[in-house]
Coordinates of C-alpha atoms in Angstrom, one line a residue:
M213 CA 13.2 40.5 32.2
A214 CA 16.7 40.6 33.7
K215 CA 15.1 39.7 37.1
W216 CA 13.7 36.4 35.7
F217 CA 16.4 35.5 33.2
G218 CA 19.5 37.0 35.0
G219 CA 22.2 34.9 36.7
S220 CA 24.5 32.2 35.4
S221 CA 23.9 30.4 32.1
G222 CA 22.9 27.3 34.1
V223 CA 20.3 29.2 36.1
R224 CA 18.9 30.9 33.0
T225 CA 18.6 27.6 31.2
R226 CA 16.8 26.0 34.2
R227 CA 14.3 28.8 34.4
I228 CA 13.6 28.7 30.7
V229 CA 13.0 25.0 30.9
M230 CA 10.6 25.4 33.9
I231 CA 8.6 28.1 32.0
L232 CA 8.3 25.9 28.9
L233 CA 7.2 23.0 31.1
D234 CA 4.6 25.2 32.9
L235 CA 3.2 26.4 29.5
A236 CA 2.7 22.8 28.6
L237 CA 1.2 22.0 32.0
I238 CA -1.2 25.0 31.8
Y239 CA -2.4 23.8 28.4
I240 CA -2.9 20.2 29.8
A241 CA -4.8 21.7 32.8
I242 CA -7.2 23.5 30.4
E243 CA -7.8 20.4 28.4
L244 CA -8.4 18.4 31.6
A245 CA -10.9 21.0 32.8
V246 CA -12.7 20.9 29.5
F247 CA -12.9 17.1 29.6
F248 CA -14.3 17.0 33.2
R249 CA -16.6 20.0 32.7
Y250 CA -18.2 18.8 29.5
D251 CA -17.7 15.0 30.0
G252 CA -15.7 14.9 26.8
A253 CA -18.5 16.4 24.7
I254 CA -17.9 20.2 24.3
S255 CA -19.9 22.0 21.6
A256 CA -18.1 23.5 18.6
L257 CA -19.2 27.0 19.6
M258 CA -17.7 26.7 23.1
R259 CA -14.6 25.1 21.7
H260 CA -14.1 28.0 19.4
K261 CA -14.6 30.5 22.2
L262 CA -12.1 28.6 24.4
D263 CA -9.5 28.4 21.6
Q264 CA -9.8 32.2 21.0
R265 CA -9.1 32.9 24.7
M266 CA -6.6 30.1 25.3
P267 CA -3.4 32.3 24.8
L268 CA -4.7 34.9 27.2
I269 CA -5.5 32.3 29.9
I270 CA -2.1 30.7 29.5
G271 CA -0.5 34.1 29.6
I272 CA -2.3 35.0 32.9
Y273 CA -1.2 31.8 34.6
T274 CA 2.4 32.1 33.4
L275 CA 2.7 35.7 34.4
S276 CA 1.2 35.0 37.8
L277 CA 3.8 32.3 38.4
M278 CA 6.6 34.6 37.3
L279 CA 5.5 37.6 39.4
G280 CA 4.9 35.3 42.4
G281 CA 8.6 34.2 42.4
N282 CA 7.8 30.6 41.3
Y283 CA 11.0 30.6 39.2
H284 CA 13.2 31.9 42.0
M285 CA 12.4 29.1 44.4
M286 CA 14.7 26.2 45.1
W287 CA 12.1 23.5 44.9
R288 CA 14.4 20.7 46.1
Y289 CA 14.1 22.3 49.6
A290 CA 10.4 23.3 49.2
G291 CA 7.9 22.6 51.9
A292 CA 4.4 23.6 53.0
R293 CA 5.1 27.3 52.7
E294 CA 6.0 27.0 49.0
L295 CA 3.0 24.8 48.3
L296 CA 0.7 27.3 49.9
R297 CA 2.2 30.1 47.8
L298 CA 1.6 28.0 44.6
L299 CA -2.0 27.4 45.7
F300 CA -2.4 31.2 46.2
L301 CA -1.0 32.0 42.7
C302 CA -3.2 29.4 41.0
T303 CA -6.3 30.7 42.9
A304 CA -5.4 34.3 42.0
S305 CA -5.1 33.3 38.3
A306 CA -8.5 31.6 38.4
A307 CA -10.0 34.6 40.0
I308 CA -8.6 36.9 37.3
T309 CA -10.0 34.8 34.5
L310 CA -13.4 34.6 36.2
I311 CA -13.5 38.4 36.4
L312 CA -12.5 38.8 32.7
N313 CA -15.3 36.2 31.9
R314 CA -17.8 38.4 33.6
L315 CA -16.5 41.8 32.4
F316 CA -16.1 40.9 28.8
V317 CA -19.2 38.6 28.6
W318 CA -17.3 35.5 27.4
K319 CA -20.4 33.5 28.4
M320 CA -18.3 30.5 29.5
P321 CA -19.2 28.5 32.6
R322 CA -17.5 29.7 35.9
S323 CA -16.8 26.1 36.9
L324 CA -14.5 25.7 33.9
F325 CA -12.1 28.4 35.2
S326 CA -12.2 26.9 38.7
L327 CA -11.3 23.5 37.3
I328 CA -8.4 25.1 35.3
G329 CA -7.0 26.6 38.5
M330 CA -7.3 23.3 40.4
F331 CA -5.7 21.2 37.7
E332 CA -2.9 23.8 37.3
F333 CA -2.1 23.6 41.0
L334 CA -2.1 19.8 40.9
L335 CA 0.1 19.6 37.8
V336 CA 2.6 22.3 38.6
G337 CA 2.8 21.3 42.3
G338 CA 3.1 17.6 41.3
S339 CA 5.9 18.3 38.9
R340 CA 7.9 20.2 41.4
F341 CA 7.4 17.9 44.4
G342 CA 7.7 14.8 42.2
W343 CA 11.1 16.0 41.1
K344 CA 12.1 16.7 44.7
I345 CA 11.0 13.2 45.9
A346 CA 12.6 11.4 42.9
R347 CA 15.9 13.3 43.5
E348 CA 15.9 12.4 47.2
I349 CA 15.3 8.7 46.5
F350 CA 18.0 8.7 43.8
I351 CA 20.5 10.3 46.2
A352 CA 19.6 8.1 49.0
R353 CA 20.3 5.0 46.9
R354 CA 23.7 6.4 46.0
S355 CA 24.5 7.5 49.5
D356 CA 26.2 4.2 50.5
V357 CA 28.9 4.8 48.0
E358 CA 29.2 8.5 47.5
H359 CA 28.3 10.1 50.9
N360 CA 28.8 9.8 54.6
R361 CA 25.8 8.2 56.3
I362 CA 24.8 10.4 59.2
L363 CA 23.0 9.6 62.4
I364 CA 21.3 12.6 64.0
V365 CA 20.8 12.7 67.8
G366 CA 17.6 14.6 68.7
A367 CA 14.4 14.4 66.6
G368 CA 13.0 17.8 67.6
E369 CA 13.4 21.2 66.0
G370 CA 17.2 21.0 66.1
G371 CA 17.1 17.6 64.4
V372 CA 14.8 19.0 61.6
Y373 CA 17.2 21.9 61.1
A374 CA 20.2 19.6 61.0
A375 CA 18.5 17.3 58.5
R376 CA 17.6 20.2 56.2
A377 CA 21.2 21.5 56.5
C378 CA 22.5 18.0 55.5
Q379 CA 20.2 17.9 52.5
E380 CA 21.2 21.3 51.4
G381 CA 24.9 20.8 51.6
R382 CA 24.9 17.1 50.9
R383 CA 28.2 17.0 49.1
L384 CA 29.9 18.6 52.1
S385 CA 28.2 16.9 55.0
G386 CA 26.5 13.6 53.9
V387 CA 23.1 12.0 54.0
P388 CA 21.1 11.6 57.2
V389 CA 19.7 8.1 57.4
A390 CA 18.4 7.8 61.0
F391 CA 17.5 9.7 64.1
V392 CA 17.8 8.7 67.8
D393 CA 15.7 10.4 70.5
D394 CA 15.1 9.6 74.2
N395 CA 11.4 10.4 73.8
P396 CA 9.8 7.0 73.5
D397 CA 6.8 8.6 71.7
K398 CA 9.0 9.4 68.7
R399 CA 10.3 5.8 68.2
G400 CA 9.2 4.3 64.9
M401 CA 8.1 7.7 63.6
R402 CA 9.6 9.5 60.6
V403 CA 11.0 13.0 60.7
C404 CA 11.8 14.7 57.4
G405 CA 11.3 11.2 55.9
I406 CA 14.0 9.8 58.1
P407 CA 13.2 7.0 60.7
V408 CA 13.7 7.4 64.5
L409 CA 15.3 4.1 65.3
G410 CA 16.0 4.3 69.0
S411 CA 17.5 6.2 72.0
V412 CA 21.0 7.4 72.7
E413 CA 22.0 4.1 74.3
D414 CA 21.1 2.4 70.9
I415 CA 23.7 4.5 69.0
P416 CA 26.4 1.8 68.8
E417 CA 24.0 -0.8 67.5
I418 CA 22.5 1.6 64.9
V419 CA 26.0 2.7 63.8
E420 CA 26.9 -0.9 63.1
K421 CA 23.7 -1.8 61.3
K422 CA 23.4 1.3 59.2
G423 CA 27.1 1.8 58.4
I424 CA 27.1 5.3 60.0
A425 CA 30.2 7.4 59.4
E426 CA 29.2 10.5 61.3
I427 CA 27.0 11.4 64.3
I428 CA 25.5 14.9 64.7
I429 CA 24.2 16.1 68.0
A430 CA 21.2 18.3 67.3
I431 CA 19.8 19.1 70.7
P432 CA 19.7 22.9 71.2
K433 CA 21.4 24.3 74.3
I434 CA 22.5 20.9 75.5
K435 CA 25.4 21.1 78.0
G436 CA 27.2 19.6 80.9
D437 CA 26.9 16.0 82.0
R438 CA 24.2 15.0 79.5
L439 CA 26.3 16.2 76.6
N440 CA 29.3 14.4 78.0
E441 CA 27.2 11.2 78.1
I442 CA 26.1 11.5 74.5
V443 CA 29.6 12.3 73.3
A444 CA 31.1 9.4 75.3
V445 CA 28.6 6.9 73.7
S446 CA 29.1 8.5 70.2
K447 CA 32.9 8.5 70.4
S448 CA 33.0 4.8 71.5
T449 CA 31.8 4.0 67.9
K450 CA 34.8 5.7 66.3
C451 CA 32.5 7.9 64.2
R452 CA 33.2 11.5 63.6
V453 CA 31.1 13.5 66.1
R454 CA 29.9 17.1 65.5
I455 CA 27.3 19.3 67.1
L456 CA 24.7 21.7 65.8
N457 CA 25.9 25.3 65.9
D458 CA 23.5 27.7 67.6
P459 CA 21.2 28.3 64.6
G460 CA 19.4 31.4 65.9
G461 CA 15.9 30.8 64.6
L462 CA 15.3 27.0 64.3
G463 CA 12.2 27.7 62.2
E464 CA 14.3 29.2 59.4
R465 CA 16.1 27.2 56.8
P466 CA 19.9 26.9 57.0
V467 CA 21.6 29.9 55.4
A468 CA 24.2 29.2 52.7
G469 CA 27.7 29.9 53.8
R470 CA 26.9 29.6 57.5
Q471 CA 28.8 26.9 59.4
V472 CA 25.9 24.8 60.6
F473 CA 27.9 22.1 62.3
R474 CA 31.2 22.2 64.3
E475 CA 33.4 19.9 66.2
V476 CA 32.4 19.2 69.8
N477 CA 34.8 20.9 72.1
T478 CA 35.4 20.8 75.8
T479 CA 33.7 24.2 76.5
D480 CA 30.4 22.6 75.4
F481 CA 30.2 20.3 78.4
L482 CA 31.8 22.8 80.8
S483 CA 29.5 25.6 79.9
R484 CA 26.9 27.1 82.2
D485 CA 23.3 28.3 81.8
E486 CA 22.7 30.6 78.9
V487 CA 22.9 34.3 79.8
A488 CA 19.6 36.2 79.6
L489 CA 20.3 39.6 78.1
D490 CA 18.2 42.8 78.1
M491 CA 18.5 43.2 74.4
D492 CA 16.6 46.4 74.1
R493 CA 18.8 48.1 76.7
I494 CA 22.0 47.0 75.0
Q495 CA 20.6 48.0 71.6
G496 CA 19.8 51.4 73.1
Y497 CA 23.4 52.3 73.8
L498 CA 25.2 50.4 71.0
G499 CA 22.8 50.6 68.0
G500 CA 23.9 53.3 65.5
R501 CA 27.0 54.2 67.6
V502 CA 30.7 54.3 66.8
V503 CA 32.2 51.7 69.2
L504 CA 35.9 51.2 69.9
V505 CA 37.3 47.9 71.3
T506 CA 40.9 48.0 72.5
G507 CA 42.6 44.6 72.4
G508 CA 39.9 43.8 69.8
G509 CA 41.9 40.9 68.3
G510 CA 42.3 39.0 71.6
S511 CA 40.2 36.1 72.9
I512 CA 37.7 38.2 74.9
G513 CA 38.1 41.4 72.8
S514 CA 37.2 39.6 69.6
E515 CA 34.1 38.0 71.2
I516 CA 33.0 41.4 72.4
C517 CA 33.3 42.6 68.8
R518 CA 31.2 39.7 67.6
Q519 CA 28.5 40.4 70.2
I520 CA 28.5 44.1 69.4
M521 CA 27.8 43.4 65.7
R522 CA 24.5 41.8 66.7
F523 CA 23.3 45.3 67.8
S524 CA 24.0 47.1 64.5
P525 CA 26.7 49.7 65.4
K526 CA 27.3 52.6 63.0
L527 CA 31.0 51.6 63.0
L528 CA 33.1 49.1 65.0
L529 CA 36.7 50.0 65.5
I530 CA 39.0 47.0 66.3
F531 CA 42.1 48.5 67.9
D532 CA 45.0 46.2 68.5
I533 CA 48.8 46.1 68.4
Y534 CA 48.8 42.7 66.9
E535 CA 47.7 42.8 63.3
N536 CA 47.1 39.1 62.5
C537 CA 44.3 38.3 64.9
A538 CA 42.6 41.7 64.3
Y539 CA 42.8 41.1 60.5
E540 CA 41.3 37.5 60.9
L541 CA 38.5 38.9 63.0
E542 CA 37.7 41.5 60.4
C543 CA 37.6 38.9 57.6
E544 CA 35.3 36.7 59.8
L545 CA 32.9 39.6 60.4
R546 CA 32.9 40.6 56.7
Q547 CA 32.2 37.0 55.7
H548 CA 29.2 36.8 58.1
Y549 CA 27.8 40.3 57.6
G550 CA 28.9 41.1 54.0
D551 CA 31.6 43.3 52.5
D552 CA 29.8 46.4 53.7
C553 CA 30.1 45.3 57.3
P554 CA 30.8 48.5 59.3
T555 CA 34.2 47.5 60.8
K556 CA 37.7 48.9 60.7
V557 CA 40.9 47.5 62.0
L558 CA 43.2 50.1 63.6
I559 CA 46.8 49.1 64.6
G560 CA 48.2 50.8 67.6
S561 CA 49.2 50.6 71.2
I562 CA 47.5 52.1 74.2
R563 CA 50.9 53.2 75.4
D564 CA 51.0 55.6 72.4
R565 CA 49.0 58.6 73.5
A566 CA 49.4 60.4 70.1
R567 CA 48.0 57.4 68.3
L568 CA 45.0 57.2 70.6
D569 CA 44.4 60.9 70.1
E570 CA 44.5 60.4 66.4
V571 CA 42.0 57.6 66.5
F572 CA 39.6 59.5 68.8
E573 CA 39.9 62.6 66.6
S574 CA 39.4 60.8 63.3
Y575 CA 36.5 58.5 64.2
R576 CA 34.8 60.0 67.3
P577 CA 33.8 56.8 69.1
T578 CA 31.2 57.4 71.8
I579 CA 31.5 53.9 73.4
V580 CA 34.7 52.3 74.4
F581 CA 35.4 48.7 75.7
H582 CA 38.9 48.4 77.1
A583 CA 40.2 44.8 76.8
A584 CA 43.9 45.5 75.9
A585 CA 46.2 44.4 78.7
H586 CA 49.2 42.1 79.5
K587 CA 47.4 39.2 81.3
H588 CA 49.9 36.3 81.7
V589 CA 50.8 36.2 85.4
P590 CA 54.2 34.4 85.3
L591 CA 55.4 36.6 82.4
M592 CA 54.4 39.8 84.1
E593 CA 56.3 38.6 87.3
I594 CA 59.5 38.7 85.1
S595 CA 58.6 41.9 83.2
C596 CA 57.1 44.0 86.0
A597 CA 57.9 47.4 84.4
E598 CA 56.3 46.4 81.1
A599 CA 53.2 45.3 82.9
V600 CA 53.0 48.7 84.6
K601 CA 53.7 50.7 81.5
N602 CA 51.0 48.8 79.5
N603 CA 48.3 48.0 82.0
V604 CA 48.4 51.1 84.2
F605 CA 49.7 53.9 82.0
G606 CA 48.3 52.6 78.8
T607 CA 44.9 52.6 80.5
L608 CA 45.6 56.1 81.8
N609 CA 46.4 57.2 78.3
L610 CA 43.1 55.7 77.0
L611 CA 41.0 57.3 79.8
S612 CA 42.6 60.7 79.3
S613 CA 42.2 60.7 75.5
A614 CA 38.6 59.3 75.7
A615 CA 37.6 62.0 78.2
Q616 CA 39.2 64.7 76.1
H617 CA 37.4 63.7 73.0
G618 CA 33.9 63.4 74.4
V619 CA 33.5 59.6 74.9
E620 CA 30.2 59.0 76.6
R621 CA 30.9 55.6 78.2
L622 CA 34.0 53.5 78.8
V623 CA 33.9 49.9 80.1
Q624 CA 37.2 48.4 81.5
L625 CA 37.7 44.7 81.7
S626 CA 39.2 43.7 85.1
T627 CA 40.0 40.4 86.7
D628 CA 39.5 38.5 90.0
K629 CA 43.3 38.6 90.2
A630 CA 42.9 42.3 91.2
V631 CA 41.4 41.2 94.5
N632 CA 44.1 40.8 97.2
P633 CA 46.7 40.4 94.5
T634 CA 49.8 38.2 94.9
N635 CA 51.2 39.1 91.5
V636 CA 52.1 42.1 89.5
M637 CA 49.4 41.6 86.9
G638 CA 46.7 41.6 89.5
A639 CA 48.1 44.7 91.2
T640 CA 48.2 46.6 87.9
K641 CA 44.5 45.7 87.2
R642 CA 43.5 46.8 90.7
I643 CA 45.1 50.2 89.9
T644 CA 43.1 50.4 86.7
E645 CA 39.9 49.9 88.8
I646 CA 41.0 52.9 90.9
L647 CA 41.7 54.9 87.8
I648 CA 38.2 54.1 86.5
Q649 CA 36.6 55.4 89.7
S650 CA 38.8 58.5 89.7
F651 CA 37.8 59.4 86.1
A652 CA 34.1 58.7 86.9
R653 CA 34.3 61.3 89.7
N654 CA 36.3 63.9 87.9
T655 CA 35.1 63.9 84.2
N656 CA 31.8 63.9 82.3
M657 CA 32.6 60.4 81.0
Q658 CA 30.7 57.4 82.4
C659 CA 33.4 54.9 83.5
M660 CA 32.9 51.4 84.9
A661 CA 34.9 48.2 85.3
V662 CA 33.8 44.6 85.0
R663 CA 35.6 42.1 87.2
F664 CA 35.4 38.4 86.4
G665 CA 37.5 35.2 86.6
N666 CA 39.1 32.9 84.1
V667 CA 37.7 32.5 80.7
L668 CA 37.5 29.0 79.1
G669 CA 39.5 28.8 75.9
S670 CA 41.2 32.2 76.0
H671 CA 44.8 32.5 74.9
G672 CA 47.1 31.1 77.6
S673 CA 44.3 29.7 79.7
V674 CA 44.6 26.2 81.1
L675 CA 42.1 24.6 78.7
P676 CA 44.1 25.0 75.5
L677 CA 47.2 23.9 77.4
F678 CA 45.5 20.7 78.5
E679 CA 44.1 20.1 75.0
A680 CA 47.6 20.4 73.5
Q681 CA 49.1 18.1 76.1
I682 CA 46.4 15.5 75.5
K683 CA 47.0 15.6 71.7
K684 CA 50.7 14.8 72.4
G685 CA 49.7 11.9 74.6
G686 CA 50.3 13.5 78.0
P687 CA 51.1 14.0 80.7
L688 CA 48.9 16.9 81.8
T689 CA 50.8 19.4 84.0
L690 CA 49.1 20.8 87.1
T691 CA 50.7 23.3 89.5
H692 CA 48.9 22.1 92.6
P693 CA 46.4 19.3 93.3
D694 CA 44.1 21.6 95.2
I695 CA 44.2 24.7 93.0
T696 CA 40.8 26.1 92.1
R697 CA 39.6 28.8 89.7
Y698 CA 36.4 30.5 88.7
F699 CA 35.5 29.9 85.0
M700 CA 33.0 31.2 82.4
T701 CA 32.9 30.8 78.7
I702 CA 34.1 33.5 76.3
P703 CA 30.6 34.3 75.0
E704 CA 29.2 34.5 78.5
A705 CA 31.9 36.9 79.6
A706 CA 31.5 39.1 76.5
Q707 CA 27.7 39.2 76.8
L708 CA 27.8 40.1 80.5
V709 CA 30.3 42.9 79.7
L710 CA 27.9 44.4 77.2
Q711 CA 25.1 44.0 79.8
A712 CA 27.1 45.7 82.5
G713 CA 27.8 48.6 80.1
A714 CA 24.0 48.9 79.6
L715 CA 23.5 49.3 83.3
A716 CA 25.7 52.5 83.1
R717 CA 26.3 53.0 86.8
N718 CA 29.1 55.6 86.8
G719 CA 32.2 54.5 88.7
A720 CA 30.8 51.0 89.4
I721 CA 33.1 48.0 89.8
Y722 CA 30.7 45.3 88.4
V723 CA 31.4 41.8 89.7
L724 CA 30.1 38.9 87.6
D725 CA 28.5 35.8 89.1
M726 CA 31.1 33.1 88.3
G727 CA 29.2 30.3 90.0
E728 CA 31.2 27.8 92.0
P729 CA 35.0 27.6 91.7
V730 CA 36.3 24.6 89.8
R731 CA 39.1 22.3 91.1
I732 CA 41.6 22.2 88.2
K733 CA 42.5 18.6 88.9
D734 CA 38.8 17.6 88.4
L735 CA 38.8 19.6 85.2
A736 CA 41.9 17.8 83.9
E737 CA 40.4 14.4 84.7
K738 CA 37.2 15.4 82.9
L739 CA 39.1 16.4 79.8
I740 CA 41.1 13.1 79.8
R741 CA 37.8 11.1 80.0
F742 CA 36.3 13.4 77.3
H743 CA 39.0 12.3 74.9
G744 CA 38.4 8.6 75.7
Y745 CA 41.3 8.0 78.2
T746 CA 41.4 7.0 81.8
P747 CA 43.1 9.4 84.2
G748 CA 46.2 7.8 85.9
V749 CA 46.1 4.8 83.5
D750 CA 46.1 6.0 79.9
M751 CA 47.3 9.5 80.8
Q752 CA 49.0 10.9 83.8
I753 CA 48.7 14.2 85.6
D754 CA 52.0 15.6 86.8
I755 CA 52.2 18.2 89.7
T756 CA 54.8 20.9 88.9
G757 CA 54.4 23.4 91.8
L758 CA 52.9 26.8 92.0
R759 CA 54.4 29.4 89.5
P760 CA 55.6 32.9 90.6
G761 CA 52.6 35.0 91.6
E762 CA 50.1 32.2 91.3
K763 CA 47.4 31.8 94.1
L764 CA 45.9 28.6 95.2
Y765 CA 42.4 30.1 94.9
E766 CA 41.0 33.4 93.5
E767 CA 38.6 35.8 95.1
L768 CA 36.0 38.1 93.5
L769 CA 35.7 40.6 96.4
M770 CA 38.1 42.3 98.8
D771 CA 37.3 42.0 102.5
V772 CA 36.2 45.6 102.7
E773 CA 33.8 45.0 99.7
R774 CA 32.0 42.0 101.0
D775 CA 29.4 43.6 103.2
G776 CA 28.5 46.4 100.8
M777 CA 28.0 44.4 97.6
T778 CA 24.7 45.2 96.0
R779 CA 22.5 43.6 93.3
T780 CA 21.7 45.1 89.9
A781 CA 18.8 44.6 87.6
H782 CA 20.6 41.6 86.2
D783 CA 20.9 38.5 88.4
K784 CA 24.4 37.7 87.3
I785 CA 25.9 41.2 87.8
F786 CA 26.7 42.7 91.2
V787 CA 28.3 46.0 92.2
A788 CA 31.2 46.2 94.7
P789 CA 31.0 49.2 97.0
P790 CA 33.4 52.1 96.0
I791 CA 36.6 52.5 97.8
V792 CA 37.4 56.2 97.7
V793 CA 41.0 57.3 97.5
D794 CA 42.6 60.7 97.8
D795 CA 43.1 61.9 94.2
N796 CA 46.1 64.0 95.0
V797 CA 47.8 61.2 96.9
F798 CA 46.9 58.7 94.2
S799 CA 48.4 61.1 91.5
A800 CA 51.6 61.4 93.4
Q801 CA 51.8 57.6 93.8
L802 CA 51.3 57.2 90.1
D803 CA 54.2 59.6 89.3
G804 CA 56.4 57.5 91.6
L805 CA 55.3 54.3 89.9
K806 CA 55.9 55.7 86.5
E807 CA 59.4 56.7 87.4
A808 CA 60.2 53.3 88.8
A809 CA 58.8 51.6 85.7
E810 CA 60.8 53.8 83.4
R811 CA 64.0 52.9 85.3
G812 CA 63.1 49.3 84.9
S813 CA 63.7 48.5 88.6
T814 CA 61.8 45.4 89.6
P815 CA 62.2 45.9 93.4
E816 CA 61.1 49.6 93.2
V817 CA 58.2 48.7 90.9
V818 CA 57.0 46.1 93.4
E819 CA 57.4 48.5 96.3
R820 CA 55.5 51.3 94.5
L821 CA 52.7 48.9 93.6
H822 CA 52.3 48.0 97.2
D823 CA 52.2 51.7 98.2
I824 CA 49.1 52.1 95.9
V825 CA 47.5 48.6 96.4
E826 CA 47.9 47.9 100.1
T827 CA 46.3 44.4 99.7
Y828 CA 49.0 43.5 97.3
V829 CA 51.2 40.8 98.9
P830 CA 54.0 39.8 96.5
D831 CA 54.8 36.2 96.0
E832 CA 57.6 34.9 98.1
K833 CA 59.8 34.4 95.1
Q834 CA 59.0 38.0 94.0
K835 CA 59.9 39.2 97.5
A836 CA 63.2 37.4 97.3
A837 CA 63.9 39.0 93.9
S838 CA 63.1 42.4 95.4

């Protein structure tokens, strides 16, 4: 009984009312069946038989509805699936009464029980869907006053999903009153009872006629120039513009608590083709495992954590020196996966070997993703020794502790700045690549590095900087008019890191396909237009000059690597050929670098870095400082 009458007092009351209503409807169904079966002239004997068995028949139908979950459905969101379930329950009840009629020789006509089932389905279904339709009409009439009127762009599966989400969370989102779709065959049609009034170019006219307050773009996987066009048309109306979050399965109903819509951001129209992942292979090495992510609270580290949770790890360890971002990520994951989400935040630094040993000893992770590093090029030019202590010797601490405690696989995140570096940060990351290959040769742990370029939207990247400058009214600051960079989105980078880990080629330096380099000035102009301004007219771009250690362009491969690069099973992941170093010489060079870093001598640190990374050519300003 608790299952049917549990919950809040409002829920209990609603269920009791529904049961009482159904009792009355079942009785009416029986009387209608009698009327149609006997044409209103039932004999006294048959009436007596029916009255004797009426409580049992009503009980069978009521119990069937209860056991079938009829009173746990939210009928205002019901559709064909719920209607089919009700038909099944009524048919099953009719079948049970027919069997009882035969077994206990009631000697009542079989057609009577079939008619009872039919009328029960019509009456109960009609009451449920009648209430649903009446409620929607009532709300639609009030929507002008009480709710935002919403225009949905895209009348396909995404549009249906968006419309359902609006109807479910009406008080928070509003009421969809129209669709637009570029498919001419859909014009004049209705989707979810909502008319398709035109195409994207008709948006301004529809907004004015219908009093639209918000536009929702509900075209799955839309990106690039087409999205930019739709956003430009939509923003010209001064309406709020949002986009459908990736819903996962479009056939499913929106899930309560899930953020269905979000603001359109610049990474949407800059994003590239979706990454195709070998889900089974990734599941094979992450599912049911204890996984450690260093720098797990950072931009890329946090996205790696989100992606890992898709593959059901036994425990996800979020290791970071900064507590706030790590805590916020844990809260986010618990909200999405529930309070029993297998995550744990561990505060610590990779520079603290004792803390690393404690973590490995206590939790025994078998897979490690190493994202912790000092990454900001200009800052590391000023604090060279700190960059070395953290990036080089912090990584060495991690590798040593992981190997000592039986870690099976470690994936290091590297950067294109490690290729022919002109800055300290890039040189330190190149040394970590050498460390990875050294541990791959000399331990039982599988070690690999993943090298990629700039990540859109990460902390300190150019995109958030430009966004902040646009919000302040400009100008946008650019270091050089011809500077270019490789870009990929944070989710794309994280997914490819997981995929590279699945390939498990020991000692590999994986290089991600970053596509074509982007001219930063072009990016700045796109962003200005995205926000409704004209570059050079409404908002200026100021050239400030290259910063210390900054290159005009980045490279993904060193000269010696270009000829030997090989493909992998994934078309966006390549392997750079190994560059073997003498371990004894390398060890001695590390000792010298460590001593220089501990003394805090910038000239000596730069010199020692160049001894290890021969392709490191310090910036002219750095040379002058040295």
